Short mmCIF file of C-alpha atoms in Angstrom, two decimals:
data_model
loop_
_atom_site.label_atom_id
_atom_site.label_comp_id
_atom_site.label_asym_id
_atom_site.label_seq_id
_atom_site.Cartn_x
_atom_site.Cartn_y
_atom_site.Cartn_z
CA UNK A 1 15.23 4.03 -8.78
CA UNK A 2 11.71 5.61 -8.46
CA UNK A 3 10.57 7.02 -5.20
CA UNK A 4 8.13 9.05 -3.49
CA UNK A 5 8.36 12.01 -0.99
CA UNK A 6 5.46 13.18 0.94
CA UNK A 7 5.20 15.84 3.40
CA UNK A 8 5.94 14.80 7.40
CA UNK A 9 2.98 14.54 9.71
CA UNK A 10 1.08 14.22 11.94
CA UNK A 11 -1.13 17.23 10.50
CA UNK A 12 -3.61 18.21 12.79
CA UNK A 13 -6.61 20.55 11.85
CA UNK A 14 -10.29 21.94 12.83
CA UNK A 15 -13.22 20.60 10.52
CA UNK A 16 -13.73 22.71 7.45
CA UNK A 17 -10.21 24.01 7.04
CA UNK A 18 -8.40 23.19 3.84
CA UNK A 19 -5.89 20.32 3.94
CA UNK A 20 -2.79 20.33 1.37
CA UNK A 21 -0.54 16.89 1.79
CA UNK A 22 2.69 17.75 -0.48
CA UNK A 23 4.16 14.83 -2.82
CA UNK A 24 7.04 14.78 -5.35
CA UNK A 25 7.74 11.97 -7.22
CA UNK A 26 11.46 10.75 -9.00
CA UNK A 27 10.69 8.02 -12.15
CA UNK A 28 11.79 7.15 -15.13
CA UNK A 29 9.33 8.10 -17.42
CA UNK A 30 5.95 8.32 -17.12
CA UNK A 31 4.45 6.94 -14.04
CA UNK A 32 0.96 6.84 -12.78
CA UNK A 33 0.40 8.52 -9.73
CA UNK A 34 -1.83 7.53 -6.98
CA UNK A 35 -3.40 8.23 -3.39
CA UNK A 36 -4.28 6.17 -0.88
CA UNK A 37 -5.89 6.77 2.00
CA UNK A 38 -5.81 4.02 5.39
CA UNK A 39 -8.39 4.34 8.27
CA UNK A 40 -7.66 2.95 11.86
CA UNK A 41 -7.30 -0.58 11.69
CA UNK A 42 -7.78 -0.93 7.95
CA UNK A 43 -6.14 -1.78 4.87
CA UNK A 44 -5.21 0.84 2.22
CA UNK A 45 -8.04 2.08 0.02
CA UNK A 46 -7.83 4.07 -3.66
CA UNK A 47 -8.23 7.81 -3.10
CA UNK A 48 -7.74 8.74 -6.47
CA UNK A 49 -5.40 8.72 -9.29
CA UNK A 50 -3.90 10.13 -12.46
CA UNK A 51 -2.06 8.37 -15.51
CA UNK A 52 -0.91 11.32 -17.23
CA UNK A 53 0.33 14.76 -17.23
CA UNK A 54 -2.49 17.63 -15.94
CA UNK A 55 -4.94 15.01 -15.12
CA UNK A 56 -6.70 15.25 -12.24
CA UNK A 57 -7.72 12.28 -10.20
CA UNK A 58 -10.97 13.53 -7.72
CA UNK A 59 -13.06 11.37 -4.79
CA UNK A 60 -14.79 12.62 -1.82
CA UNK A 61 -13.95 16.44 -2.52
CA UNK A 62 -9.96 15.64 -2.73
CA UNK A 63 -8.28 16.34 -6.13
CA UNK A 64 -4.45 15.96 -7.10
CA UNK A 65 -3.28 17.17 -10.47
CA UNK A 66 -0.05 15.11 -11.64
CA UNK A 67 2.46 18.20 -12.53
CA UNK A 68 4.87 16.69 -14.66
CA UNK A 69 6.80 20.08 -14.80
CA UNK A 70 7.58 19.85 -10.73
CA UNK A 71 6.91 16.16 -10.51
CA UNK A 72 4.47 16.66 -7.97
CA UNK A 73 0.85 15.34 -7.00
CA UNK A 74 -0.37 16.99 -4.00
CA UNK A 75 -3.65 16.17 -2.37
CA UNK A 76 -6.05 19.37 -1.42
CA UNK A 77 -9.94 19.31 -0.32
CA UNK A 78 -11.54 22.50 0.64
CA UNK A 79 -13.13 21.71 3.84
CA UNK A 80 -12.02 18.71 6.04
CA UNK A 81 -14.42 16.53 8.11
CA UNK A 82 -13.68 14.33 11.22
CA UNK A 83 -14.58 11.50 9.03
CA UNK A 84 -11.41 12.37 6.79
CA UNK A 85 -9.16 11.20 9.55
CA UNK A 86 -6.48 8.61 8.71
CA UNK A 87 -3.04 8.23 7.07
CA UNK A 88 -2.34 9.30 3.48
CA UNK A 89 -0.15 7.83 0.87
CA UNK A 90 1.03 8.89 -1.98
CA UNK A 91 2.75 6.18 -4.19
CA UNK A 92 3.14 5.76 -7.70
CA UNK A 93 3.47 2.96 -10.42
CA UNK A 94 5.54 2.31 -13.58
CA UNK A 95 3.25 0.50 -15.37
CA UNK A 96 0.22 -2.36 -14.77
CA UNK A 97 0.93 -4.83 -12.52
CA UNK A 98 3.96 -3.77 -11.28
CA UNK A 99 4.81 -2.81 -7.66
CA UNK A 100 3.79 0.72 -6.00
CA UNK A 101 5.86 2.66 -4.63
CA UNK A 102 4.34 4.27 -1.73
CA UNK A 103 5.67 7.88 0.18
CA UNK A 104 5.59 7.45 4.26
CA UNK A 105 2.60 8.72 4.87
CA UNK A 106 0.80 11.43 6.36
CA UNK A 107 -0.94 11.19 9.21
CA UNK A 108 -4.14 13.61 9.75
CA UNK A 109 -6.20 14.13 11.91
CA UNK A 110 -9.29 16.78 12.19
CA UNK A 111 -11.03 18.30 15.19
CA UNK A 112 -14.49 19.16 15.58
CA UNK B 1 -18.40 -8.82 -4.69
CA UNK B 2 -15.78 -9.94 -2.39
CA UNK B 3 -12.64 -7.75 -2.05
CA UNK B 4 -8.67 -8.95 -1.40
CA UNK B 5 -9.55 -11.59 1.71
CA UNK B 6 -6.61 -12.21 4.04
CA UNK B 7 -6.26 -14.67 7.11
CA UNK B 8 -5.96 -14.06 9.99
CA UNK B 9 -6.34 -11.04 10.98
CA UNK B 10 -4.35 -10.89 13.90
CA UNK B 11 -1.45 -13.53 14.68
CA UNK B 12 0.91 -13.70 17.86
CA UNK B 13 3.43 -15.98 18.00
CA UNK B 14 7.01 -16.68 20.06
CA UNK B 15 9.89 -16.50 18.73
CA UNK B 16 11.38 -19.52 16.19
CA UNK B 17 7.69 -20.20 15.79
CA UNK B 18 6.03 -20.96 11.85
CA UNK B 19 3.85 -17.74 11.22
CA UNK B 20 1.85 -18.84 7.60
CA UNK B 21 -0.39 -16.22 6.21
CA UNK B 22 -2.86 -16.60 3.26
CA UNK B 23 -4.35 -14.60 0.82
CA UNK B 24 -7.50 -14.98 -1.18
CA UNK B 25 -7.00 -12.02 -4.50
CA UNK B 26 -10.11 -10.84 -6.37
CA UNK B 27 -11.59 -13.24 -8.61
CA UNK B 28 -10.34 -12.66 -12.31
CA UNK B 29 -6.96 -10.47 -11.14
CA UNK B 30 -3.92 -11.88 -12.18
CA UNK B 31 -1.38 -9.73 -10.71
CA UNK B 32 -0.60 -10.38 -6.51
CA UNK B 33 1.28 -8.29 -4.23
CA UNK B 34 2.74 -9.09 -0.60
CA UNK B 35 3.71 -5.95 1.28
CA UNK B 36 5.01 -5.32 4.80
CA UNK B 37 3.74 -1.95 6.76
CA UNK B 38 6.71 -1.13 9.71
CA UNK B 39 6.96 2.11 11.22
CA UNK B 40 10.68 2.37 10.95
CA UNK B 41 10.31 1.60 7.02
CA UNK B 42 6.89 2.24 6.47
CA UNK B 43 4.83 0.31 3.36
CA UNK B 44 7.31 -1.91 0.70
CA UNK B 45 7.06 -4.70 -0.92
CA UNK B 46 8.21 -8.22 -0.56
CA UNK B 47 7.00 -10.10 -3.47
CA UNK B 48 5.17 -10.12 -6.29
CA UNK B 49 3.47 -12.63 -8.63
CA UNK B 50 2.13 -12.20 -12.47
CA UNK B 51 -0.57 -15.35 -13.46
CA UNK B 52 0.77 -17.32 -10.90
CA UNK B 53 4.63 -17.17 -10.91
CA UNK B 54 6.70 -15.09 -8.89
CA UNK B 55 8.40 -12.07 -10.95
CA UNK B 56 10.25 -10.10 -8.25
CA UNK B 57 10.87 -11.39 -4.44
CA UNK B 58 14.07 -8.75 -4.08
CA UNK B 59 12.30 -7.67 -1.17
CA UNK B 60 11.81 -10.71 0.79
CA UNK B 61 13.93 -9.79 3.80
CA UNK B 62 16.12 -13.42 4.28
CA UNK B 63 15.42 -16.98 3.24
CA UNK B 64 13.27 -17.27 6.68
CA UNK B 65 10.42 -15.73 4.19
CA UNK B 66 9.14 -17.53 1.16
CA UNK B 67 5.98 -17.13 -0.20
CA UNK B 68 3.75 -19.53 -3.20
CA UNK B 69 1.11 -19.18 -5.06
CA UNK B 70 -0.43 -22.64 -6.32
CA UNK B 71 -3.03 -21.40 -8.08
CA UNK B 72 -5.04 -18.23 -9.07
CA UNK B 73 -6.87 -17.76 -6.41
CA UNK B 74 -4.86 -18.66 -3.29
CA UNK B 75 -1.20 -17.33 -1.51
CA UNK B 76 0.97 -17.94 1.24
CA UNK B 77 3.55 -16.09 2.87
CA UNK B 78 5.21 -18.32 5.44
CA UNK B 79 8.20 -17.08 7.85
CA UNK B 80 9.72 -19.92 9.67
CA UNK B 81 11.68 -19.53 12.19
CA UNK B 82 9.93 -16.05 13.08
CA UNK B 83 11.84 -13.31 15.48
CA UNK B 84 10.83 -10.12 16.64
CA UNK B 85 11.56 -8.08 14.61
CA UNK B 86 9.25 -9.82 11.44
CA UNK B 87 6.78 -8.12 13.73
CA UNK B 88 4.54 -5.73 11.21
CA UNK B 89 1.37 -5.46 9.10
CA UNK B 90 1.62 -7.65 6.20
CA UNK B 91 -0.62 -6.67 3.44
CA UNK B 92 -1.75 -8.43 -0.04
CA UNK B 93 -3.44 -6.76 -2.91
CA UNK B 94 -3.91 -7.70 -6.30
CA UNK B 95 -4.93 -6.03 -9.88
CA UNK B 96 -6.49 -6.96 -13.31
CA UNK B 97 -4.17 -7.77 -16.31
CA UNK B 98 -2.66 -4.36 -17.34
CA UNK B 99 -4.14 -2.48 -14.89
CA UNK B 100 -2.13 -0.40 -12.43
CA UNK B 101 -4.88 -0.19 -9.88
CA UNK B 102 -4.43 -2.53 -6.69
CA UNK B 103 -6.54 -3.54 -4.27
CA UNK B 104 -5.80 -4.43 -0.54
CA UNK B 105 -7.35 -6.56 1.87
CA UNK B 106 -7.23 -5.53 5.34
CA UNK B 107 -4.26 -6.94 6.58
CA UNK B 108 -2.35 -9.24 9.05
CA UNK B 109 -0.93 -7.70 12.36
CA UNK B 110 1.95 -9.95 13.30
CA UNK B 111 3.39 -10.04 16.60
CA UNK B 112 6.23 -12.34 17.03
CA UNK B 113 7.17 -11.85 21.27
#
């Protein structure tokens, strides 16, 4: 079946560093790939996404490129804020309106 | 416009206790989604409907959960008799005919002591 593998957290860093959350992906096929992003004591919000190969999905200064080659979608911005705080999914679908399929989540956290 | 409205927010109940929660999906979206958000297992679904009629409830945990949807615009997920460990965030979210994008509302934190 499909799943999702992101990287472990917490991840803790100082405002303006650059933040890389790792994802792979396993489907059948060609899945659209998405990130989500939940503040404290909030429900999950659209980060960005990507429906094919070498797009990249961009919002608030993060970007993910879906890499069909290594089945991957990792999340980058440049320069972190406090504000950027929260827990990150990764999660992908098979098709419209059908389930997600979301990674654990990554937990970050930035210091002034 | 009005996102993914769920009720209540926050519920504690005791154990063997009814625990109903509702879900109001965007207006026009046909597709609805009940996930569960645990720790151990992190976000996965439960159930899912398309126009009204339930298409895959492989992840309901037991027949203590069922869940309807009467019409477009309103769902229940009921768990009777509740235990401890139902204890979790219980999210909906729903999306537009053909669309992979989903929206969620904000959640129900369910404490069952």
């Amino acid at each position: 079946g499909n799943s999702v593998t992101q990287m472990e957290g917490p991840v803790t860093l100082s405002e303006e560093a650059f933040l890389t959350i790792n994802c792979t992906y396993t489907a059948t096929g060609y899945p659209s790939l998405f990130w989500y992003v939940q503040y404290p004591g909030e429900g999950l919000q659209l980060l960005l996404k990507a429906t094919k190969a070498d797009d990249k999905g961009s919002n608030k200064g993060f970007e993910a490129t879906y890499r069909k080659e290594t089945t991957s979608f990792h999340l980058e911005k440049g320069s972190v804020q406090v504000s950027d705080s929260a827990v990150y999914f990764c999660a992908l679908s098979d098709q419209g309106n059908t389930p997600l399929v979301f990674g654990k989540g990554t937990r970050l956290s930035v210091i002034a | 416009d009005a996102g993914v409205i769920q009720s209540p927010r926050h519920e504690v109940t005791e154990m063997g206790q009814e625990v109903t929660l509702r879900c109001k999906p965007i207006s026009g979206h046909n597709s609805l989604f009940w996930y569960r958000q645990t720790m151990m297992r992190g976000l996965e679904l439960l159930i899912y409907f398309n126009n009204n009629v339930p298409i895959d409830d492989s992840g309901m945990p037991e027949d203590r959960f069922s869940a309807k949807m009467p019409n477009a615009s309103f769902s229940t997920l009921k768990i009777q008799p509740s235990e401890p460990r139902d204890s979790a965030v219980y999210f909906c979210a729903s999306s537009l005919t053909g669309s992979d994008t989903q929206y969620f509302g904000p959640g129900t934190r369910l404490t069952v002591l």
